[in-house]
Coordinates of C-alpha atoms in Angstrom, one line a residue:
Chain H
M1 CA 13.8 -24.9 -2.7
E2 CA 17.5 -25.0 -2.1
T3 CA 19.1 -22.6 0.3
G4 CA 22.7 -23.1 -0.7
L5 CA 23.3 -19.4 -1.2
T6 CA 25.5 -17.9 1.4
V7 CA 25.2 -14.2 2.2
N8 CA 28.3 -12.2 3.0
I9 CA 27.2 -9.9 5.8
D10 CA 30.3 -7.7 5.4
L11 CA 29.4 -6.9 1.8
L12 CA 25.8 -6.1 2.8
K13 CA 27.1 -3.8 5.5
R14 CA 29.2 -2.0 2.9
G15 CA 26.2 -1.6 0.6
D16 CA 27.8 -3.8 -2.1
K17 CA 25.4 -3.8 -5.1
S18 CA 26.1 -7.3 -6.4
E19 CA 25.6 -8.8 -2.9
Y20 CA 22.2 -7.2 -2.7
E21 CA 21.4 -8.3 -6.2
K22 CA 22.3 -11.8 -5.2
I23 CA 20.0 -11.9 -2.2
Y24 CA 17.3 -10.1 -4.1
H25 CA 17.4 -12.6 -6.9
D26 CA 17.4 -15.4 -4.5
F27 CA 14.7 -14.4 -2.1
S28 CA 12.5 -11.6 -3.5
G29 CA 10.4 -14.1 -5.4
V30 CA 9.5 -16.1 -2.3
L31 CA 8.5 -13.0 -0.5
F32 CA 6.5 -11.8 -3.5
S33 CA 4.7 -15.1 -3.9
L34 CA 3.9 -15.2 -0.2
S35 CA 2.6 -11.7 -0.1
C36 CA 0.6 -12.3 -3.3
Q37 CA -1.1 -15.3 -1.9
Y38 CA -2.3 -13.4 1.2
I39 CA -3.0 -10.1 -0.4
N40 CA -4.2 -10.9 -3.9
D41 CA -2.8 -7.6 -5.2
Q42 CA 0.4 -7.8 -7.1
M43 CA 1.1 -4.1 -6.9
V44 CA 0.8 -4.2 -3.1
A45 CA 2.9 -7.3 -3.0
E46 CA 5.6 -5.7 -5.1
E47 CA 5.6 -2.7 -2.8
I48 CA 5.9 -4.9 0.2
V49 CA 8.9 -6.7 -1.3
Q50 CA 10.6 -3.4 -2.0
E51 CA 9.9 -2.0 1.5
T52 CA 11.3 -5.2 3.0
F53 CA 14.6 -5.0 1.2
L54 CA 14.8 -1.2 1.9
K55 CA 14.5 -2.0 5.6
L56 CA 17.5 -4.3 5.3
W57 CA 19.3 -1.5 3.5
E58 CA 18.4 1.0 6.3
V59 CA 19.7 -1.2 9.1
K60 CA 22.6 -2.8 7.2
E61 CA 25.3 -1.1 9.4
A62 CA 23.9 -2.7 12.5
L63 CA 23.8 -6.2 11.1
L64 CA 25.6 -8.7 13.3
P65 CA 27.8 -11.4 11.8
G66 CA 26.0 -14.6 11.5
T67 CA 22.5 -13.0 11.1
N68 CA 20.2 -15.1 9.1
I69 CA 19.2 -12.6 6.4
R70 CA 16.4 -14.8 5.1
N71 CA 14.8 -15.0 8.5
F72 CA 15.1 -11.2 8.8
L73 CA 13.6 -10.5 5.5
Y74 CA 10.8 -13.1 6.0
T75 CA 9.8 -11.5 9.3
I76 CA 9.7 -8.0 7.9
A77 CA 7.7 -9.0 4.9
K78 CA 5.3 -11.0 7.1
N79 CA 4.7 -8.0 9.3
H80 CA 4.1 -5.8 6.3
C81 CA 1.5 -8.2 5.1
L82 CA -0.1 -8.5 8.5
N83 CA -0.3 -4.7 8.7
H84 CA -1.9 -4.5 5.3
L85 CA -4.5 -7.2 6.1
R86 CA -5.3 -5.5 9.5
D87 CA -5.9 -2.2 7.7
Q88 CA -8.2 -3.9 5.3
Q89 CA -10.0 -5.7 8.0
T90 CA -10.6 -2.5 9.9
A91 CA -11.9 -0.8 6.8
W92 CA -14.3 -3.5 6.1
K93 CA -15.5 -4.1 9.6
H94 CA -18.5 -1.9 9.4
L95 CA -19.2 -2.6 5.7
S96 CA -19.3 -6.3 5.2
R97 CA -19.1 -8.9 7.9
I98 CA -18.1 -11.6 5.5
Q99 CA -15.3 -9.6 3.9
A100 CA -14.0 -8.6 7.4
L101 CA -14.1 -12.3 8.5
E102 CA -12.2 -13.3 5.4
Y103 CA -9.5 -10.9 6.3
Q104 CA -9.6 -12.0 9.9
Y105 CA -8.9 -15.6 8.8
A106 CA -6.2 -14.5 6.5
I107 CA -4.5 -12.7 9.4
E108 CA -4.8 -15.8 11.6
S109 CA -3.5 -18.0 9.0
L110 CA -0.5 -15.7 8.3
N111 CA 0.1 -15.4 12.0
R112 CA 0.4 -19.2 12.2
M113 CA 3.0 -19.3 9.6
G114 CA 6.3 -19.9 11.3
D115 CA 8.0 -17.0 12.9
S116 CA 11.2 -17.6 11.0
Y117 CA 11.9 -18.7 7.5
T118 CA 13.8 -21.7 8.8
E119 CA 10.6 -23.0 10.4
F120 CA 8.7 -22.2 7.3
E121 CA 11.2 -24.1 5.1
E122 CA 10.9 -27.1 7.4
L123 CA 7.2 -27.2 6.8
Q124 CA 7.7 -26.7 3.1
K125 CA 10.0 -29.7 3.0
R126 CA 7.4 -31.9 4.6
V127 CA 4.7 -30.6 2.3
N128 CA 6.8 -31.4 -0.7
E129 CA 7.5 -34.9 0.5
A130 CA 3.9 -35.5 1.0
I131 CA 3.1 -34.2 -2.5
A132 CA 5.8 -36.4 -4.0
A133 CA 4.1 -39.4 -2.3
L134 CA 0.6 -38.7 -3.8
P135 CA -0.8 -41.2 -6.3
D136 CA 0.3 -40.3 -9.8
D137 CA -3.0 -39.0 -11.1
L138 CA -3.5 -36.8 -8.1
R139 CA 0.0 -35.5 -7.9
E140 CA -0.1 -34.6 -11.6
V141 CA -3.2 -32.4 -11.1
F142 CA -2.1 -30.9 -7.9
T143 CA 1.3 -29.8 -9.1
L144 CA 0.0 -28.5 -12.4
N145 CA -2.4 -26.3 -10.4
R146 CA -0.2 -25.3 -7.5
F147 CA 3.3 -25.3 -9.0
E148 CA 2.6 -24.2 -12.5
E149 CA -0.5 -22.2 -11.8
L150 CA -2.6 -23.8 -14.5
R151 CA -6.3 -23.3 -14.3
Y152 CA -8.6 -26.3 -14.0
K153 CA -9.8 -25.8 -17.6
D154 CA -6.3 -26.0 -18.9
I155 CA -5.4 -29.0 -16.8
A156 CA -8.6 -30.7 -18.0
Q157 CA -7.6 -30.0 -21.6
R158 CA -4.1 -31.2 -21.2
L159 CA -5.0 -34.4 -19.5
G160 CA -8.1 -35.1 -21.6
V161 CA -10.4 -35.3 -18.6
S162 CA -13.4 -33.1 -17.5
E163 CA -13.0 -30.1 -15.2
K164 CA -15.1 -31.9 -12.7
T165 CA -12.6 -34.7 -12.5
V166 CA -9.8 -32.1 -12.1
E167 CA -11.7 -30.6 -9.2
A168 CA -12.4 -33.9 -7.6
R169 CA -8.7 -34.9 -7.8
M170 CA -7.6 -31.6 -6.3
S171 CA -10.0 -32.1 -3.5
K172 CA -8.9 -35.7 -2.9
A173 CA -5.2 -34.7 -3.1
L174 CA -5.8 -32.0 -0.5
R175 CA -7.5 -34.5 1.8
I176 CA -4.7 -36.9 1.6
L177 CA -2.1 -34.2 2.2
R178 CA -3.9 -33.0 5.1
A179 CA -4.0 -36.5 6.6
E180 CA -0.4 -37.1 5.9
L181 CA 0.6 -33.9 7.6
K182 CA -1.8 -34.1 10.5
D183 CA 1.0 -34.5 13.0
Y184 CA 2.7 -31.5 11.7
L185 CA 0.1 -28.8 11.0
P186 CA -1.7 -28.9 14.4
L187 CA 1.7 -28.9 16.1
L188 CA 2.5 -25.5 14.5
Y189 CA -0.9 -24.4 15.5
M190 CA -0.2 -25.1 19.2
I191 CA 3.1 -23.4 19.1
S192 CA 1.8 -20.2 17.6
N193 CA -1.3 -20.4 19.7
L194 CA 0.8 -19.4 22.7
F195 CA 1.4 -16.0 21.3
F196 CA -2.1 -14.9 20.7
Chain S
M1 CA -16.9 -29.8 6.3
E2 CA -17.0 -30.7 2.6
S3 CA -13.4 -30.7 1.2
Q4 CA -14.8 -29.6 -2.1
Q5 CA -16.2 -26.5 -0.4
I6 CA -13.0 -25.7 1.3
L7 CA -11.1 -26.1 -1.9
R8 CA -13.3 -23.5 -3.6
I9 CA -12.6 -21.1 -0.8
L10 CA -8.9 -21.7 -0.9
S11 CA -8.6 -21.4 -4.6
G12 CA -10.7 -18.2 -4.6
K13 CA -13.4 -19.7 -6.7
A14 CA -16.1 -19.4 -4.2
T15 CA -19.1 -17.1 -4.9
E16 CA -20.1 -14.5 -2.4
E17 CA -22.9 -16.7 -1.3
E18 CA -20.6 -19.7 -0.7
K19 CA -18.3 -17.4 1.2
T20 CA -21.1 -16.2 3.4
I21 CA -22.1 -19.7 4.3
F22 CA -18.6 -20.9 4.8
Y23 CA -17.3 -18.1 7.0
S24 CA -20.4 -17.9 9.1
Q25 CA -20.0 -21.6 9.8
L26 CA -16.4 -21.3 10.7
E27 CA -17.1 -18.6 13.2
H28 CA -19.1 -20.9 15.4
D29 CA -17.2 -24.1 14.9
P30 CA -13.7 -24.1 16.4
E31 CA -13.0 -27.6 15.1
A32 CA -13.8 -26.5 11.5
E33 CA -11.8 -23.3 12.0
R34 CA -8.7 -25.2 13.0
E35 CA -9.2 -27.6 10.1
Y36 CA -9.5 -24.7 7.7
L37 CA -6.5 -22.9 9.0
S38 CA -4.4 -26.1 8.6
L39 CA -5.5 -26.5 5.1
K40 CA -4.9 -22.9 4.3
E41 CA -1.4 -23.3 5.6
L42 CA -0.9 -26.3 3.4
W43 CA -2.4 -24.5 0.4
I44 CA -0.1 -21.5 0.8
V45 CA 3.1 -23.5 1.3
S46 CA 2.4 -25.7 -1.7
G47 CA 1.7 -22.6 -3.8
L48 CA 5.2 -21.2 -3.0
N49 CA 6.7 -23.9 -5.2
S50 CA 5.8 -22.1 -8.4
N51 CA 9.5 -21.3 -9.0
P52 CA 9.3 -17.8 -7.6
T53 CA 12.9 -17.0 -8.6
S54 CA 11.8 -16.6 -12.2
R55 CA 9.5 -13.7 -11.5
P56 CA 9.2 -11.9 -14.8
D57 CA 9.9 -8.4 -13.6
Q58 CA 12.6 -9.3 -11.1
A59 CA 15.4 -7.4 -12.8
E60 CA 13.2 -4.4 -13.1
S61 CA 12.1 -4.7 -9.5
F62 CA 15.7 -4.9 -8.3
K63 CA 16.6 -1.8 -10.3
T64 CA 13.7 0.1 -8.7
F65 CA 14.9 -1.1 -5.3
W66 CA 18.4 -0.1 -5.9
E67 CA 17.5 3.4 -7.1
K68 CA 15.5 3.9 -3.9
T69 CA 18.5 2.9 -1.8
Q70 CA 20.5 5.6 -3.4
S71 CA 18.4 8.3 -1.8
R72 CA 18.6 6.6 1.6
P73 CA 20.0 7.1 4.1
A74 CA 18.9 10.6 4.0
A75 CA 21.7 12.2 6.0
K76 CA 24.3 11.7 3.3
I77 CA 22.8 13.8 0.6
R78 CA 24.2 17.3 0.7
R79 CA 24.2 18.9 -2.7
F80 CA 23.6 22.6 -2.1
P81 CA 25.8 23.5 0.8
R82 CA 25.4 27.3 0.6
Q83 CA 21.7 27.4 0.6
I84 CA 19.3 27.5 3.5
F85 CA 17.3 24.7 1.9
R86 CA 20.1 22.4 1.3
Y87 CA 18.0 19.3 1.3
A88 CA 19.2 17.3 4.2
A89 CA 17.0 14.7 2.8
M90 CA 14.3 14.0 0.3
L91 CA 12.4 11.3 1.9
V92 CA 9.7 9.4 0.2
V93 CA 7.2 8.4 2.8
A94 CA 6.8 4.8 2.6
L95 CA 3.5 4.2 4.4
A96 CA 3.7 0.7 5.4
T97 CA 0.6 -0.3 3.6
G98 CA 2.1 -0.1 0.3
F99 CA 1.1 2.0 -2.7
F100 CA 3.3 3.2 -5.5
L101 CA 5.5 6.1 -4.8
N102 CA 7.0 8.4 -7.2
Y103 CA 10.3 10.0 -6.5
L104 CA 10.6 13.7 -6.0
I105 CA 13.5 14.5 -8.2
P106 CA 14.7 18.0 -8.6
R107 CA 14.5 18.8 -12.2
S108 CA 17.9 19.2 -13.6
S109 CA 17.0 22.0 -16.0
T110 CA 15.9 24.4 -13.3
P111 CA 18.3 27.1 -12.1
F112 CA 20.3 26.4 -9.1
S113 CA 18.1 28.0 -6.4
I114 CA 14.8 26.8 -7.7
K115 CA 13.8 23.3 -6.9
E116 CA 10.7 21.6 -8.2
F117 CA 9.0 18.6 -6.6
R118 CA 6.2 16.6 -8.0
S119 CA 4.1 13.8 -6.8
G120 CA 2.0 12.0 -9.5
K121 CA -1.3 10.4 -9.5
G122 CA -1.8 7.9 -6.7
S123 CA 1.4 8.9 -4.9
M124 CA 2.3 11.0 -1.9
S125 CA 5.7 12.2 -0.9
T126 CA 7.6 14.4 1.6
V127 CA 10.3 16.9 1.2
V128 CA 12.5 17.7 4.2
L129 CA 14.4 21.0 4.3
E130 CA 17.7 21.3 5.9
D131 CA 16.4 23.0 9.0
G132 CA 14.1 20.1 9.6
S133 CA 11.0 21.7 8.1
R134 CA 8.9 19.2 6.4
I135 CA 6.4 19.3 3.6
W136 CA 4.0 16.5 2.6
L137 CA 2.7 16.5 -1.0
N138 CA -0.6 14.9 -1.8
A139 CA -1.3 13.2 -5.1
N140 CA -0.9 15.2 -8.3
T141 CA 0.9 18.1 -6.7
T142 CA 3.7 20.3 -7.8
L143 CA 5.7 22.4 -5.4
S144 CA 8.6 24.6 -6.3
L145 CA 10.8 26.3 -3.8
K146 CA 12.7 29.5 -4.6
E147 CA 15.2 31.0 -2.2
K148 CA 16.2 34.6 -2.3
K149 CA 17.7 36.8 0.3
G150 CA 16.5 35.1 3.5
K151 CA 13.2 34.2 2.1
I152 CA 11.8 31.0 0.7
E153 CA 8.9 31.3 -1.7
A154 CA 6.9 28.2 -2.4
L155 CA 4.7 27.9 -5.4
L156 CA 2.0 25.3 -5.0
S157 CA -0.4 23.6 -7.3
G158 CA -2.2 20.8 -5.6
E159 CA -2.3 20.0 -1.9
A160 CA 0.4 20.1 0.7
Y161 CA 0.8 20.0 4.4
F162 CA 3.6 22.2 5.7
E163 CA 5.4 21.8 9.0
I164 CA 7.6 24.8 9.0
I165 CA 10.1 25.6 11.7
H166 CA 9.9 29.3 12.3
N167 CA 13.0 31.3 11.7
E168 CA 13.2 35.0 12.4
V169 CA 15.8 35.6 9.7
R170 CA 14.1 33.7 6.9
E171 CA 10.6 34.1 5.8
F172 CA 8.5 31.3 4.4
I173 CA 5.8 32.2 2.0
V174 CA 3.5 30.1 -0.1
D175 CA 2.3 31.8 -3.2
L176 CA -1.0 30.7 -4.5
G177 CA -1.4 33.2 -7.3
K178 CA -4.0 35.5 -6.0
I179 CA -3.1 35.2 -2.3
K180 CA -0.1 34.3 -0.3
V181 CA 0.3 32.4 3.0
R182 CA 3.0 33.5 5.4
D183 CA 4.3 31.2 8.0
R184 CA 4.8 32.4 11.6
G185 CA 6.1 29.0 12.9
T186 CA 3.4 26.6 12.0
A187 CA 1.8 23.5 10.6
F188 CA -0.8 24.2 8.0
N189 CA -2.5 22.5 5.1
I190 CA -3.2 24.1 1.7
S191 CA -5.4 22.6 -0.9
A192 CA -5.1 24.5 -4.2
Y193 CA -5.8 22.2 -7.1
P194 CA -6.0 24.0 -10.4
D195 CA -9.4 22.4 -11.3
D196 CA -10.8 23.3 -7.9
P197 CA -12.5 26.7 -7.8
I198 CA -11.8 27.1 -4.1
C199 CA -8.5 27.0 -2.4
R200 CA -8.4 26.3 1.3
T201 CA -5.7 27.1 3.8
T202 CA -6.2 25.4 7.2
L203 CA -4.1 26.2 10.3
I204 CA -3.3 23.1 12.4
E205 CA -0.7 24.6 14.8
G206 CA 0.9 28.0 15.5
E207 CA 0.1 31.0 13.3
V208 CA -0.2 31.9 9.7
E209 CA -1.1 35.1 7.9
L210 CA -3.0 35.4 4.6
L211 CA -1.7 38.2 2.3
D212 CA -2.9 39.6 -1.0
Q213 CA -0.4 39.9 -3.9
Q214 CA 0.8 43.2 -2.6
D215 CA 1.6 41.6 0.7
R216 CA -1.2 43.4 2.5
L217 CA -2.5 41.4 5.4
L218 CA -6.0 39.9 4.8
E219 CA -6.5 37.7 7.7
K220 CA -4.7 35.8 10.5
L221 CA -6.0 32.3 11.2
D222 CA -6.7 30.6 14.5
I223 CA -6.0 26.9 15.0
A224 CA -8.6 24.7 13.3
Q225 CA -9.8 27.5 11.0
T226 CA -10.0 27.3 7.2
F227 CA -9.6 30.2 4.9
R228 CA -11.7 29.5 1.9
F229 CA -10.8 31.6 -1.2
E230 CA -13.0 31.6 -4.2
N231 CA -10.7 32.2 -7.2
A232 CA -13.4 33.4 -9.6
T233 CA -14.9 36.1 -7.4
N234 CA -11.9 36.8 -5.1
R235 CA -14.3 36.4 -2.2
Y236 CA -13.2 34.6 1.0
H237 CA -14.4 33.7 4.4
I238 CA -13.2 31.7 7.4
E239 CA -14.8 28.6 8.7
N240 CA -14.1 26.3 11.6
I241 CA -13.2 22.8 10.8
D242 CA -12.0 19.6 12.4
P243 CA -8.3 19.5 11.4
E244 CA -8.3 15.7 11.3
L245 CA -10.6 15.8 8.3
V246 CA -8.2 18.2 6.5
T247 CA -5.1 16.2 7.1
G248 CA -6.4 12.7 6.8
W249 CA -4.8 12.3 3.4
K250 CA -1.4 12.6 5.1
E251 CA -2.2 9.7 7.3
N252 CA -2.8 7.7 4.1
K253 CA -6.6 7.9 4.4
F254 CA -9.5 9.3 2.4
V255 CA -11.8 11.0 4.9
F256 CA -15.2 11.8 3.5
I257 CA -17.5 13.4 6.0
D258 CA -20.8 14.6 4.5
K259 CA -19.2 14.9 1.1
S260 CA -21.2 14.9 -2.0
L261 CA -20.8 12.0 -4.4
K262 CA -19.4 14.4 -6.9
E263 CA -16.6 15.6 -4.5
I264 CA -15.9 12.0 -3.5
C265 CA -15.5 11.0 -7.1
Q266 CA -13.2 14.0 -7.7
E267 CA -10.9 12.9 -4.9
L268 CA -10.9 9.3 -6.1
E269 CA -10.1 10.4 -9.6
K270 CA -7.0 12.2 -8.4
W271 CA -5.7 9.3 -6.4
Y272 CA -6.5 6.4 -8.7
G273 CA -6.1 8.2 -12.0
V274 CA -9.5 7.1 -13.3
K275 CA -12.4 9.1 -14.6
F276 CA -15.9 9.0 -13.1
V277 CA -19.1 9.7 -14.9
I278 CA -22.1 10.2 -12.7
E279 CA -25.0 9.3 -15.0
Q280 CA -27.8 10.2 -12.7
R281 CA -27.6 13.9 -12.1
S282 CA -29.6 13.7 -8.9
L283 CA -26.9 11.5 -7.4
E284 CA -24.2 14.1 -7.7
Q285 CA -25.2 16.1 -4.7
E286 CA -26.1 13.2 -2.5
V287 CA -24.0 13.2 0.6
F288 CA -22.0 10.3 2.0
S289 CA -19.5 9.7 4.7
S290 CA -16.6 7.2 4.6
V291 CA -13.1 6.6 5.7
I292 CA -11.0 4.6 3.4
R293 CA -7.3 3.7 3.5
R294 CA -5.6 4.7 0.4
S295 CA -3.9 1.4 0.0
T296 CA -7.3 0.0 -0.8
T297 CA -7.7 -0.9 -4.5
I298 CA -10.2 1.0 -6.6
S299 CA -12.3 -2.1 -7.1
Q300 CA -12.6 -2.5 -3.3
V301 CA -13.5 1.2 -2.9
L302 CA -16.2 0.8 -5.5
E303 CA -17.5 -2.3 -3.8
M304 CA -17.5 -0.4 -0.5
L305 CA -19.4 2.4 -2.0
R306 CA -21.8 0.0 -3.6
V307 CA -22.5 -1.7 -0.3
T308 CA -22.8 1.4 1.8
T309 CA -24.6 3.7 -0.6
G310 CA -26.5 1.4 -2.9
I311 CA -25.1 3.0 -6.0
S312 CA -24.2 0.8 -8.9
Y313 CA -21.3 1.2 -11.2
Q314 CA -19.7 -0.1 -14.4
I315 CA -16.1 0.0 -15.3
E316 CA -15.0 0.6 -18.8
E317 CA -11.3 0.0 -19.4
K318 CA -9.7 1.9 -22.2
K319 CA -6.7 1.0 -24.4
D320 CA -4.4 3.5 -22.7
E321 CA -4.9 1.7 -19.4
T322 CA -7.1 4.4 -18.0
A323 CA -10.6 3.6 -16.9
I324 CA -14.0 5.3 -17.0
I325 CA -16.3 4.4 -14.2
Y326 CA -20.0 5.0 -14.7
V327 CA -22.0 5.5 -11.6
R328 CA -25.8 5.3 -11.5

């Protein structure tokens, strides 16, 4: 993802509509997609996006020149997601151990995500490089599923292979990516581990 | 750990049984845990590539956001400078855990000194009066405020929590049709839904008086007392109650303590805008307890009920996007 967009803090401070529209257009999709993946509820994810931008609106007058707006928005959205997941975990604690564990791991996973969007982007860059370096048949399946959100069934149809094959390729792609990124993923883990 | 197994977990395809096996395993194996978390990270990051800038409702989403900004910051809205209840702000409570909020918009057709506020199904809102008094509206509630000669009269249909700053020179009265509630500097909760045969006024702090339509004093409440009024018979009595149970809704929670399944379903109907049909009559009066965050989705609530109470349910979705839930 390119981050060529520059944000004019002065215009944000003044509440300039088109400047907000610009940053909203540029970044709300990323936040929505991130929230959706952790929360699995589009309505809640949408609400989190709205609340995140409203926070920016509320504090706009105190923005310092040079503030990285993306980092700011990313942190707010991440915290909203964490709060939501924690609420869910508490609610499920006494009802279903497995459900509560699932939330617990979601929280841990999200906690490990970089504390700033800059850090997150860095990881994304590496992941994309690793995906680009996958063997053709694996890359094809992986990107159709993860980028274009196609189901195994549709991928199988499109490529004229069985669903089992699609699943096997996905699994293999994941294994390769994991190995390629092994120096990078555990590193993040150790950094964020200090904060728990 | 099998990568095929992890893949099924990551992609949400795992069955309950697979999940149970998987997560139980993780819990006792730090190495597997670390491995899983790394893969999850990889999975999430790779999923963010799906060109998120082309979200279908993005323009609509921005519009909603922009409209919300126009009622914030609160302090700048001063539209009725001569009235006591110039609204310093109409705040919509955005409880961090996200659920849809409806705006409370004064209806433009009403006369100058009457303001009407509504919260729809599945939403909750607050109104802040100029003197700092604050009123929370539960789902499906209408409140109109009428000011005349140093007196504010509130008409309520639904449920609201009032935190009224006492003022010797202006009275604050809630009119519930057959009875009225007069504030003496208080916080109190009133539940008066039209389809509920009983209306309940609970004192949380300070003092309130219950009056009949001729303004004759019926009762004064002590803290943590509820005045239960039966509309059909005009009978009433006072009972002691744990205030937390009454005001849980305000904290964004459903609190069901020893509630019958019927009552629980009624409450869920109001919030989620669905309809419940309890097929087995004997279930209606069965009593359950539960605390549920309102941000929880209806399907999760049903799952929770199923797990804790053993009831089963079936959802029938209708064309108009409402749903009937059969409980048996």
